[in-house]
XYZ file of C-alpha atoms in Angstrom:
697
model
C 37.067 91.909 31.733
C 33.767 92.985 33.224
C 33.457 93.343 36.971
C 30.246 92.891 38.929
C 28.865 92.606 42.446
C 27.562 89.352 43.823
C 23.948 90.092 44.626
C 21.459 88.740 47.101
C 18.167 87.318 45.898
C 16.183 88.953 48.665
C 12.840 87.550 47.588
C 13.934 83.968 48.171
C 15.657 84.454 51.494
C 12.799 86.581 52.750
C 10.332 83.920 51.743
C 12.319 81.532 53.883
C 11.733 83.771 56.884
C 8.135 84.643 55.825
C 8.724 88.348 56.482
C 7.649 89.867 53.166
C 4.697 91.479 51.447
C 3.245 90.560 48.083
C 5.854 92.707 46.346
C 8.719 90.905 48.055
C 9.576 93.978 50.091
C 9.977 94.265 53.837
C 7.596 96.879 55.159
C 8.448 99.053 58.163
C 5.506 100.830 59.715
C 6.122 103.839 61.900
C 3.806 105.503 64.331
C 3.777 108.822 62.441
C 1.027 109.711 60.050
C 3.343 109.305 57.070
C 4.496 105.756 56.259
C 7.810 105.004 54.563
C 8.823 101.793 52.842
C 12.433 100.575 52.858
C 14.155 97.498 51.476
C 16.696 95.564 53.513
C 20.346 95.963 52.557
C 23.003 93.325 52.912
C 26.787 93.536 52.993
C 27.652 90.983 50.356
C 31.000 89.918 51.809
C 29.449 89.107 55.178
C 26.613 87.295 53.464
C 29.076 85.164 51.508
C 30.835 84.330 54.770
C 27.514 83.219 56.238
C 26.656 81.073 53.221
C 30.124 79.563 52.955
C 30.957 79.066 56.619
C 27.764 78.897 58.664
C 25.186 76.985 56.634
C 27.156 73.770 56.169
C 28.376 71.480 58.929
C 31.078 69.547 57.063
C 33.574 71.058 54.681
C 33.512 68.117 52.291
C 29.898 68.942 51.468
C 31.103 71.434 48.835
C 31.897 68.497 46.524
C 28.410 67.057 46.980
C 26.894 70.427 46.048
C 29.037 70.888 42.941
C 28.443 67.305 41.786
C 24.706 67.810 42.257
C 24.861 70.973 40.163
C 26.790 69.087 37.477
C 24.216 66.274 37.527
C 21.427 68.847 37.094
C 23.231 70.381 34.115
C 23.522 66.947 32.479
C 19.892 66.134 33.228
C 18.763 69.411 31.649
C 20.777 68.646 28.524
C 19.274 65.163 28.295
C 15.763 66.558 28.722
C 16.177 69.264 26.077
C 17.554 66.749 23.584
C 14.564 64.488 24.217
C 12.156 67.405 23.823
C 13.675 68.261 20.473
C 13.426 64.672 19.319
C 17.207 64.406 19.143
C 19.366 61.520 20.262
C 20.550 61.849 23.840
C 24.249 62.799 23.790
C 26.572 59.927 24.655
C 29.146 62.150 26.329
C 27.071 63.086 29.401
C 29.544 62.684 32.245
C 31.339 64.432 35.097
C 35.133 64.670 35.228
C 37.224 65.544 38.257
C 40.878 66.469 37.892
C 43.147 66.818 40.925
C 46.489 68.582 41.117
C 48.244 68.304 44.455
C 51.143 70.467 43.323
C 48.956 73.394 42.292
C 46.499 72.640 45.108
C 43.455 72.622 42.805
C 40.356 70.524 42.201
C 38.450 70.836 38.924
C 34.892 69.584 38.306
C 33.780 69.535 34.682
C 30.467 68.462 33.158
C 29.241 68.183 29.575
C 25.818 69.502 30.470
C 23.682 72.410 29.322
C 26.224 75.118 30.091
C 25.527 78.811 30.704
C 25.454 81.948 28.624
C 27.141 85.123 29.828
C 23.898 86.496 31.239
C 23.072 83.224 32.969
C 26.494 83.255 34.613
C 25.895 86.794 35.839
C 22.402 85.918 37.080
C 23.057 82.453 38.521
C 26.584 82.837 39.894
C 26.371 86.513 40.705
C 23.147 86.298 42.735
C 23.088 84.408 46.018
C 19.975 82.247 46.551
C 18.876 82.435 42.945
C 18.360 78.870 41.766
C 18.838 78.300 38.054
C 17.468 74.776 38.458
C 14.329 76.088 40.093
C 13.749 78.505 37.236
C 14.333 75.676 34.747
C 11.649 73.597 36.483
C 9.249 76.521 36.352
C 9.763 76.646 32.585
C 9.412 72.922 31.797
C 6.808 71.997 34.435
C 6.719 69.231 37.046
C 7.833 66.422 34.712
C 11.453 66.918 35.816
C 10.831 67.221 39.567
C 12.279 63.817 40.359
C 15.417 64.430 38.283
C 16.582 67.906 39.258
C 18.353 68.146 42.620
C 19.072 71.847 43.145
C 16.499 74.169 44.655
C 18.099 76.769 46.913
C 20.719 78.547 44.806
C 23.413 78.550 47.478
C 25.239 75.250 46.876
C 27.779 76.775 44.485
C 29.002 79.174 47.176
C 30.011 76.258 49.398
C 33.136 76.147 47.190
C 34.401 79.166 49.161
C 34.506 76.966 52.277
C 37.665 75.361 50.930
C 38.767 77.720 48.149
C 40.614 81.028 48.017
C 39.568 81.627 44.432
C 36.931 79.960 42.291
C 37.068 79.999 38.508
C 34.090 78.960 36.375
C 34.293 78.465 32.610
C 31.062 77.724 30.764
C 29.674 77.489 27.247
C 26.059 77.027 26.307
C 25.105 75.375 23.030
C 22.775 78.351 22.574
C 25.836 80.578 22.275
C 29.021 80.400 20.230
C 31.069 82.084 22.941
C 32.706 80.803 26.116
C 32.944 82.889 29.275
C 35.033 82.698 32.422
C 33.765 83.862 35.840
C 36.266 84.457 38.675
C 35.755 85.475 42.316
C 37.651 85.327 45.588
C 34.450 85.465 47.632
C 34.949 89.010 48.875
C 31.786 90.301 47.219
C 32.871 90.945 43.633
C 33.434 88.818 40.560
C 34.980 89.252 37.131
C 33.602 87.862 33.896
C 35.191 87.837 30.484
C 35.152 85.993 27.216
C 37.446 82.983 27.022
C 38.762 81.118 24.013
C 39.822 77.543 23.349
C 38.135 76.119 26.465
C 35.223 74.159 25.004
C 34.646 72.634 21.635
C 31.051 71.796 22.511
C 29.219 72.798 25.673
C 29.546 72.411 29.419
C 30.873 73.928 32.625
C 34.258 73.623 34.324
C 34.778 74.791 37.918
C 38.327 75.095 39.253
C 38.833 75.719 42.963
C 42.180 77.013 44.140
C 42.255 75.441 47.576
C 43.251 77.200 50.760
C 46.501 75.895 52.250
C 44.710 74.204 55.157
C 42.253 72.516 52.741
C 44.842 70.953 50.450
C 43.544 67.505 51.426
C 40.759 67.935 48.855
C 43.342 67.764 46.080
C 44.117 64.183 47.162
C 42.352 61.365 45.353
C 41.646 59.283 48.446
C 39.747 62.107 50.161
C 37.743 62.922 47.044
C 36.791 59.278 46.480
C 35.668 58.976 50.102
C 33.437 62.041 49.724
C 31.956 60.795 46.444
C 31.144 57.430 47.983
C 29.566 59.082 50.999
C 27.322 61.582 49.234
C 27.149 61.192 45.453
C 27.828 57.574 44.556
C 24.370 57.113 43.044
C 24.319 60.066 40.656
C 22.981 58.861 37.297
C 25.975 59.925 35.264
C 29.559 58.644 35.314
C 31.915 60.410 37.729
C 35.474 60.081 36.450
C 38.343 60.994 38.784
C 41.758 61.387 37.152
C 40.626 59.155 34.307
C 38.946 56.389 36.379
C 35.205 55.963 36.837
C 34.141 55.732 40.486
C 30.341 55.430 40.816
C 29.946 51.904 39.487
C 27.066 50.851 41.778
C 23.795 52.237 40.463
C 20.799 53.490 42.421
C 18.715 50.401 41.742
C 16.022 51.480 44.204
C 14.704 54.041 41.683
C 14.377 51.425 38.949
C 11.495 49.075 38.318
C 11.696 45.682 40.027
C 11.257 44.034 36.634
C 14.556 45.522 35.463
C 16.618 44.174 38.362
C 18.130 40.712 38.581
C 18.756 38.720 41.800
C 22.461 39.300 41.226
C 21.843 43.083 41.207
C 20.056 42.827 44.546
C 22.862 40.710 45.999
C 25.598 43.095 44.867
C 23.756 46.106 46.226
C 23.284 44.404 49.590
C 26.985 43.567 49.711
C 27.729 47.217 48.971
C 25.541 48.756 51.684
C 26.178 46.094 54.350
C 29.892 45.514 53.719
C 29.149 41.826 54.084
C 29.262 38.755 51.887
C 26.481 37.090 53.873
C 23.210 36.727 52.006
C 20.152 38.605 53.203
C 16.989 36.870 54.431
C 14.255 39.077 52.974
C 14.147 42.196 50.816
C 11.538 44.891 50.306
C 11.671 46.972 47.126
C 8.762 49.304 46.684
C 7.723 52.758 45.541
C 4.648 54.793 46.283
C 3.318 58.283 45.664
C 0.842 58.412 48.540
C 0.860 59.615 51.214
C 4.501 60.481 50.364
C 6.639 59.992 47.300
C 8.900 57.154 48.429
C 11.309 54.821 46.677
C 12.891 52.300 49.010
C 15.044 49.203 48.925
C 15.298 47.551 52.331
C 16.971 44.334 53.417
C 16.352 42.108 56.428
C 19.549 40.200 57.265
C 19.926 36.571 58.268
C 21.767 37.281 61.498
C 22.839 40.114 63.777
C 25.571 41.014 66.257
C 23.394 41.484 69.345
C 22.858 37.756 69.776
C 26.549 37.414 70.567
C 26.284 40.068 73.253
C 28.988 42.100 71.555
C 27.203 45.326 70.686
C 23.882 46.877 69.837
C 22.979 46.958 66.167
C 23.651 50.368 64.634
C 21.085 51.904 62.321
C 22.289 51.117 58.798
C 19.617 52.841 56.771
C 20.321 55.928 54.693
C 17.984 58.746 53.748
C 18.251 60.095 50.217
C 16.489 62.803 48.273
C 16.652 62.295 44.515
C 19.612 59.915 44.925
C 21.659 62.408 46.935
C 22.513 61.339 50.464
C 20.870 63.494 53.112
C 21.699 61.434 56.183
C 23.536 58.162 56.702
C 22.600 55.893 59.635
C 19.339 57.803 59.910
C 17.932 56.944 63.356
C 14.824 59.052 62.737
C 13.764 56.888 59.809
C 12.764 53.723 61.695
C 11.568 52.742 65.176
C 14.383 51.505 67.406
C 13.226 47.890 67.350
C 13.764 47.790 63.545
C 17.400 48.853 63.828
C 18.484 45.586 62.167
C 16.982 46.670 58.809
C 19.496 47.843 56.192
C 18.940 49.819 53.012
C 17.951 53.157 51.534
C 14.850 55.313 51.527
C 14.540 58.036 48.900
C 11.843 60.635 49.516
C 11.313 63.488 47.060
C 8.941 65.291 49.430
C 11.605 65.973 52.054
C 11.488 69.600 53.247
C 15.272 70.024 53.357
C 16.995 72.873 55.102
C 19.163 75.162 53.022
C 22.317 73.091 53.550
C 20.524 69.871 52.529
C 22.133 68.214 55.536
C 18.855 67.970 57.448
C 15.137 68.514 57.215
C 12.739 71.097 58.502
C 9.368 69.375 58.891
C 9.638 66.910 61.782
C 5.969 65.950 61.380
C 6.626 64.829 57.821
C 9.662 62.810 58.933
C 7.497 61.163 61.593
C 4.978 60.317 58.883
C 7.729 58.878 56.694
C 8.963 56.805 59.634
C 5.492 55.408 60.240
C 4.882 54.567 56.576
C 8.214 52.764 56.141
C 7.867 50.825 59.422
C 4.366 49.612 58.552
C 5.530 48.470 55.154
C 8.443 46.492 56.662
C 6.214 44.802 59.250
C 3.674 43.925 56.574
C 6.411 42.352 54.455
C 7.688 40.232 57.364
C 4.142 39.085 58.117
C 3.633 38.111 54.463
C 6.828 36.054 54.522
C 5.707 34.343 57.751
C 2.476 33.277 56.063
C 4.121 32.306 52.782
C 6.838 30.091 54.301
C 6.296 29.461 58.057
C 9.332 27.200 58.464
C 11.674 29.686 56.832
C 10.232 32.497 58.939
C 10.623 30.488 62.136
C 14.334 29.944 61.477
C 14.705 33.741 61.198
C 12.434 34.387 64.194
C 14.619 32.306 66.508
C 17.419 34.845 66.044
C 15.349 38.023 65.824
C 12.552 37.387 68.329
C 13.959 39.859 70.841
C 13.593 42.669 68.298
C 9.993 41.635 67.656
C 9.246 41.486 71.372
C 10.914 44.842 71.945
C 8.560 46.332 69.378
C 5.533 44.767 71.062
C 6.624 45.942 74.509
C 7.843 49.436 73.664
C 6.053 50.700 70.540
C 2.399 51.642 70.971
C 1.869 52.472 67.300
C 3.006 49.124 65.914
C 2.166 46.808 68.844
C -0.876 45.165 67.251
C 0.851 44.355 63.961
C 4.023 43.171 65.691
C 2.035 40.872 67.994
C 1.024 38.847 64.941
C 4.692 38.011 64.373
C 5.160 36.345 67.779
C 5.604 32.586 68.000
C 5.458 30.312 71.094
C 5.459 26.691 72.184
C 2.689 25.243 74.362
C 2.442 22.339 76.788
C 0.615 20.403 74.066
C 3.319 20.613 71.408
C 6.904 21.716 70.809
C 5.856 23.395 67.563
C 6.002 27.189 67.554
C 2.630 28.726 66.807
C 1.168 32.218 66.505
C -1.318 33.656 68.984
C -4.046 33.233 66.371
C -3.210 29.529 66.160
C -3.257 29.294 69.957
C -6.723 30.880 70.146
C -8.008 28.459 67.515
C -7.049 25.577 69.837
C -8.891 26.924 72.897
C -12.026 25.096 74.021
C -15.248 27.007 73.552
C -16.001 29.473 76.308
C -12.375 30.094 77.350
C -11.608 33.808 77.294
C -8.008 33.752 78.507
C -4.588 33.115 77.020
C -2.647 31.152 79.655
C 1.137 31.251 79.869
C 3.941 30.125 82.156
C 7.605 31.104 82.413
C 10.285 28.539 83.342
C 14.016 28.044 82.689
C 13.394 24.998 80.453
C 10.455 23.280 78.814
C 10.906 20.177 80.997
C 10.845 22.245 84.172
C 7.693 23.950 82.991
C 5.912 20.681 82.259
C 6.778 19.217 85.679
C 6.095 22.401 87.629
C 3.399 22.349 90.344
C 1.850 25.385 88.690
C 0.987 23.243 85.658
C -1.032 20.691 87.633
C -4.478 22.220 86.933
C -3.759 21.946 83.183
C -2.293 18.431 83.153
C -5.502 16.724 82.052
C -7.140 19.849 80.638
C -7.788 20.624 76.977
C -6.643 24.195 77.588
C -3.158 24.808 76.131
C -0.611 26.835 78.085
C 2.044 28.941 76.371
C 5.486 27.966 77.662
C 8.208 30.565 77.506
C 11.792 30.567 78.683
C 12.436 34.281 78.114
C 11.651 36.577 81.052
C 11.145 39.429 78.581
C 7.895 37.729 77.548
C 6.382 38.709 80.899
C 6.663 42.366 79.889
C 5.409 41.571 76.397
C 2.236 39.897 77.679
C 1.610 42.642 80.221
C 1.856 45.272 77.496
C -0.438 43.417 75.104
C -2.871 42.680 77.957
C -5.534 41.436 75.541
C -5.439 39.891 72.097
C -8.587 39.127 70.104
C -10.609 39.878 73.267
C -8.627 37.242 75.192
C -6.866 38.320 78.382
C -3.326 37.111 79.136
C -3.135 35.125 82.389
C 0.057 34.031 84.116
C -0.788 30.698 85.781
C 1.834 31.379 88.435
C 0.442 34.652 89.773
C -3.178 35.008 88.654
C -4.760 32.811 91.334
C -8.438 33.589 90.691
C -8.340 32.683 86.985
C -6.343 29.499 87.543
C -8.708 28.406 90.330
C -11.561 28.508 87.808
C -9.662 26.074 85.602
C -8.828 23.898 88.629
C -12.465 23.848 89.736
C -13.658 22.769 86.308
C -10.948 20.115 86.100
C -11.958 18.748 89.537
C -15.625 18.563 88.571
C -14.794 16.652 85.397
C -12.565 14.171 87.216
C -15.227 13.560 89.859
C -17.692 12.616 87.145
C -15.304 9.986 85.815
C -14.286 8.427 89.121
C -15.244 8.794 92.719
C -12.727 10.681 94.758
C -10.864 8.339 97.077
C -8.447 10.196 99.306
C -6.783 7.867 101.797
C -5.248 10.552 103.938
C -6.116 14.142 104.652
C -5.907 16.622 107.485
C -9.049 16.576 109.620
C -11.188 19.672 109.154
C -10.867 20.758 112.779
C -7.054 20.668 112.509
C -6.688 22.662 109.271
C -6.910 26.111 110.862
C -4.467 25.362 113.737
C -2.067 23.769 111.272
C -2.179 26.775 108.933
C -1.562 29.151 111.845
C 1.363 27.072 113.046
C 2.830 26.950 109.522
C 2.450 30.704 109.112
C 4.282 31.330 112.411
C 7.082 28.937 111.465
C 7.649 30.549 108.076
C 7.155 34.168 109.066
C 8.140 36.770 107.694
C 8.510 35.086 104.301
C 4.979 33.707 104.501
C 2.217 36.032 105.644
C -0.718 33.842 104.629
C -1.354 30.085 104.364
C -4.367 28.853 102.429
C -5.792 25.617 101.099
C -5.017 25.060 97.420
C -7.704 24.292 94.898
C -5.248 23.698 92.072
C -2.700 21.230 93.492
C -3.208 17.525 92.923
C 0.128 15.883 93.718
C 2.546 18.563 94.914
C 2.592 19.482 98.629
C 2.641 23.276 98.256
C 3.386 26.283 96.039
C 4.156 29.956 96.506
C 1.591 32.451 95.205
C 2.458 36.094 94.662
C 0.955 39.023 92.776
C 4.351 39.472 91.109
C 5.391 36.535 88.955
C 8.931 35.200 88.856
C 9.340 36.522 85.316
C 8.417 40.036 86.367
C 10.786 39.769 89.337
C 13.625 38.879 86.974
C 12.824 41.908 84.846
C 12.740 44.167 87.897
C 16.036 42.748 89.188
C 17.627 43.354 85.779
C 16.461 46.965 85.978
C 17.918 47.343 89.466
C 14.524 47.612 91.166
C 13.876 46.079 94.578
C 10.987 43.609 94.782
C 11.167 42.439 98.452
C 11.210 38.872 97.147
C 11.095 37.044 100.466
C 8.383 38.928 102.302
C 4.614 38.648 102.649
C 4.170 35.713 100.281
C 1.213 33.333 100.241
C 1.732 29.587 100.687
C -0.868 27.285 99.146
C -0.888 23.780 100.682
C -2.357 20.546 99.433
C -4.070 19.021 102.497
C -4.326 15.661 100.719
C -0.594 15.346 100.120
C 1.128 12.767 102.411
C 3.954 15.159 103.243
C 1.555 17.836 104.450
C -0.602 15.266 106.312
C 2.412 13.811 108.132
C 3.837 17.246 108.849
C 0.634 18.056 110.701
C 1.087 14.897 112.812
C 4.797 15.398 113.506
C 4.352 19.011 114.651
C 2.406 17.692 117.649
C 5.110 15.263 118.763
C 8.394 16.608 117.430
C 8.633 20.352 117.168
C 12.214 20.431 115.847
C 11.715 17.931 113.037
C 8.441 19.620 112.032
C 10.132 23.014 111.912
C 12.981 21.710 109.764
C 10.546 19.935 107.432
C 8.309 23.009 107.033
C 11.283 25.135 106.033
C 12.465 22.442 103.645
C 9.025 22.463 102.000
C 9.253 26.250 101.715
C 12.693 25.971 100.124
C 11.264 23.691 97.450
C 8.442 26.124 96.763
C 10.836 29.069 96.509
C 13.009 27.070 94.142
C 10.024 26.200 91.933
C 8.940 29.836 91.752
C 12.416 31.176 91.025
C 12.672 33.056 94.309
C 15.486 31.075 95.895
C 18.568 33.232 95.381
C 20.841 32.331 98.326
C 21.244 28.532 98.766
C 23.406 28.802 101.891
C 20.598 28.371 104.431
C 19.026 25.609 102.358
C 22.258 23.605 102.338
C 22.739 24.060 106.090
C 19.198 22.878 106.762
C 19.668 19.829 104.536
C 22.807 18.919 106.497
C 20.855 19.020 109.743
C 18.144 16.763 108.342
C 20.773 14.349 107.010
C 22.422 14.316 110.411
C 19.118 13.274 112.017
C 18.674 10.483 109.479
C 22.185 9.152 109.855
C 22.248 9.179 113.677
C 18.811 7.631 114.206
C 18.552 3.883 114.818
C 17.306 1.654 112.043
C 14.664 0.092 114.299
C 13.442 3.516 115.338
C 12.516 5.003 111.962
C 11.353 8.564 112.124
C 11.926 9.586 108.511
C 12.185 7.289 105.551
C 13.453 10.003 103.209
C 13.942 13.725 103.475
C 10.562 15.439 103.591
C 8.595 12.156 103.304
C 6.921 10.996 106.488
C 5.107 7.708 106.678
C 2.328 6.666 109.018
C 3.855 3.202 109.247
C 6.959 4.663 110.852
C 4.859 6.472 113.462
C 2.803 3.322 114.227
C 5.921 1.239 114.555
C 7.372 3.726 116.981
C 4.185 3.743 119.093
C 4.024 -0.068 119.266
C 7.572 -0.556 120.477
C 7.690 -3.025 123.433
C 11.057 -1.826 124.533
C 11.002 0.343 127.619
C 13.369 2.796 125.905
C 12.245 5.793 123.828
C 14.136 8.468 121.945
C 14.150 12.205 121.894
C 15.891 14.878 119.802
C 17.995 17.509 121.449
C 20.046 20.405 120.029
C 23.728 20.079 120.768
C 26.163 22.929 121.505
C 26.795 23.408 117.760
C 23.093 23.874 117.070
C 22.681 20.467 115.398
C 19.804 18.090 116.240
C 20.849 14.787 117.890
C 18.765 11.638 118.538
C 19.267 10.299 122.086
C 17.650 7.480 124.106
C 15.664 8.071 127.246
C 13.829 5.883 129.741
C 10.040 5.862 129.805
C 8.541 7.239 132.883
């Protein structure tokens, strides 16, 4: 038996560190006049320890590496047979035999095999890749088939093994050789007999006592399914084939049936539910990508149970590099399931990660754009079908619009909304097509329900207008619209908070109505009383109200609250734990033609208490309409006081016909009373208003 030293392929490892000259030698330069050149030396045993114990994260990765090597050997044999014009051998397969008693695992392939010299060169030299040299000989036509490239994967067997035995026979030789090493820096090689009738390689690992688990079938099957389930060739474990599901993403779409797609989706999603859409594509520019991606019909987040986990796997030449690869898609596309296979991945030496983060970012961008384009195509092709999916997944779409600068424009096209004109969901492009000529805004309003939105005071300027208003019931849309800001040169305007833009609509609406019919307002506040009334109202409602102004938009409602921060944005800020000072320094817009406001102005002169209660009741209604009323306790107490006044007043001395509604007839009737008795309101010891009779002076 011949003994040898396991060598280090210094040229390759030094290239990795980029510290070499053109002759693959490290050059030391000293300050003396005479220069000396020296080559690095390495202690082989320590180097094997580094390769076996430091490069790889998980111990089970040794099986992935050996199966990849076996797949390469089979692929080389298939290629050579094709080159010679021979029939491809039918026995190309990988066998795994497990022996728990002997604590061994054996991986055998019927591939190209190795000669004695190839065993010495390939197994006895760390970082010398036989597959890489094979590719250099045959050219680039096998790049997408051959997996190995670093020449260190074989040594991962020493992670779990005390001793590794390799038996191999090449069809170019009539002799079989056995290579044995315990990983201490030396190996033995000798001729073996009666191992192979044909060709191939058999690797037997004598497992360390604490790694005996890898002689168990369940552990081996789990590792195969995790890393190597899509290898082209059969993997047979103790006589049973395991990798039944094929890597259909590398095949042409024309070769795959709907049933194939369904079975593959069931496999990767662990679900019997059908998918909604699929995307199967391959491209060579700007990266070599083969991908099969699925968009499901439903998701778990809508039940409030959990956030969707990334269920997309990154492969390189059908070998798993990373499962649940978060770096492969933007966060808002976390619902997408499938595989992406990229041959251009700059893998690190362990093949458990990648080196070029810029290239991964490019891959992420390319895949995301392709997914968004596919969803948009489906939305155009079958709008009704898309809308049924959108109802469940709209929050993902809106998250992308709000949070992702790169994809915001394309994601915006996927949004759908109702308007005050129709309950149909339409795109923003459809909305813009319905705008009257000359309108440069996209108007929207947030309310708890559609009915509340339609009856809201904020909608009054648009009641008889041709301008549609987007109605939304999701406070997240406020953030979405703020982030978009403009779409097709149209600015987003919240009719609740953007007073200037809404006033323009109100002004135009007023002018049009005046042309049709002459304005006939029966009651209004006299001009000379408007300023005193506004000052009084401001003082009554301070500090909540800091400004009272005459509304240009209101037609029937008595008043509304106007604030620079809309109710939708306040909800978002509250959800984020941010303080908004909701009930301070707000603006109250009043409709001076509304009977309630007109009568309030009259009552404040004669009955301070009733006027104060009524003004606060009006404010409560405005706060409720704008979503700012959070504590109803004071509102209920005030309503009880008003009810008490109504119930204790005499029927023939009507002051209020209904809460908040004052009538001039009631005031006239009170003034014309012939009785010499009058009434007044006093506050009792409990703080409640009481109606009492008094004699006229």
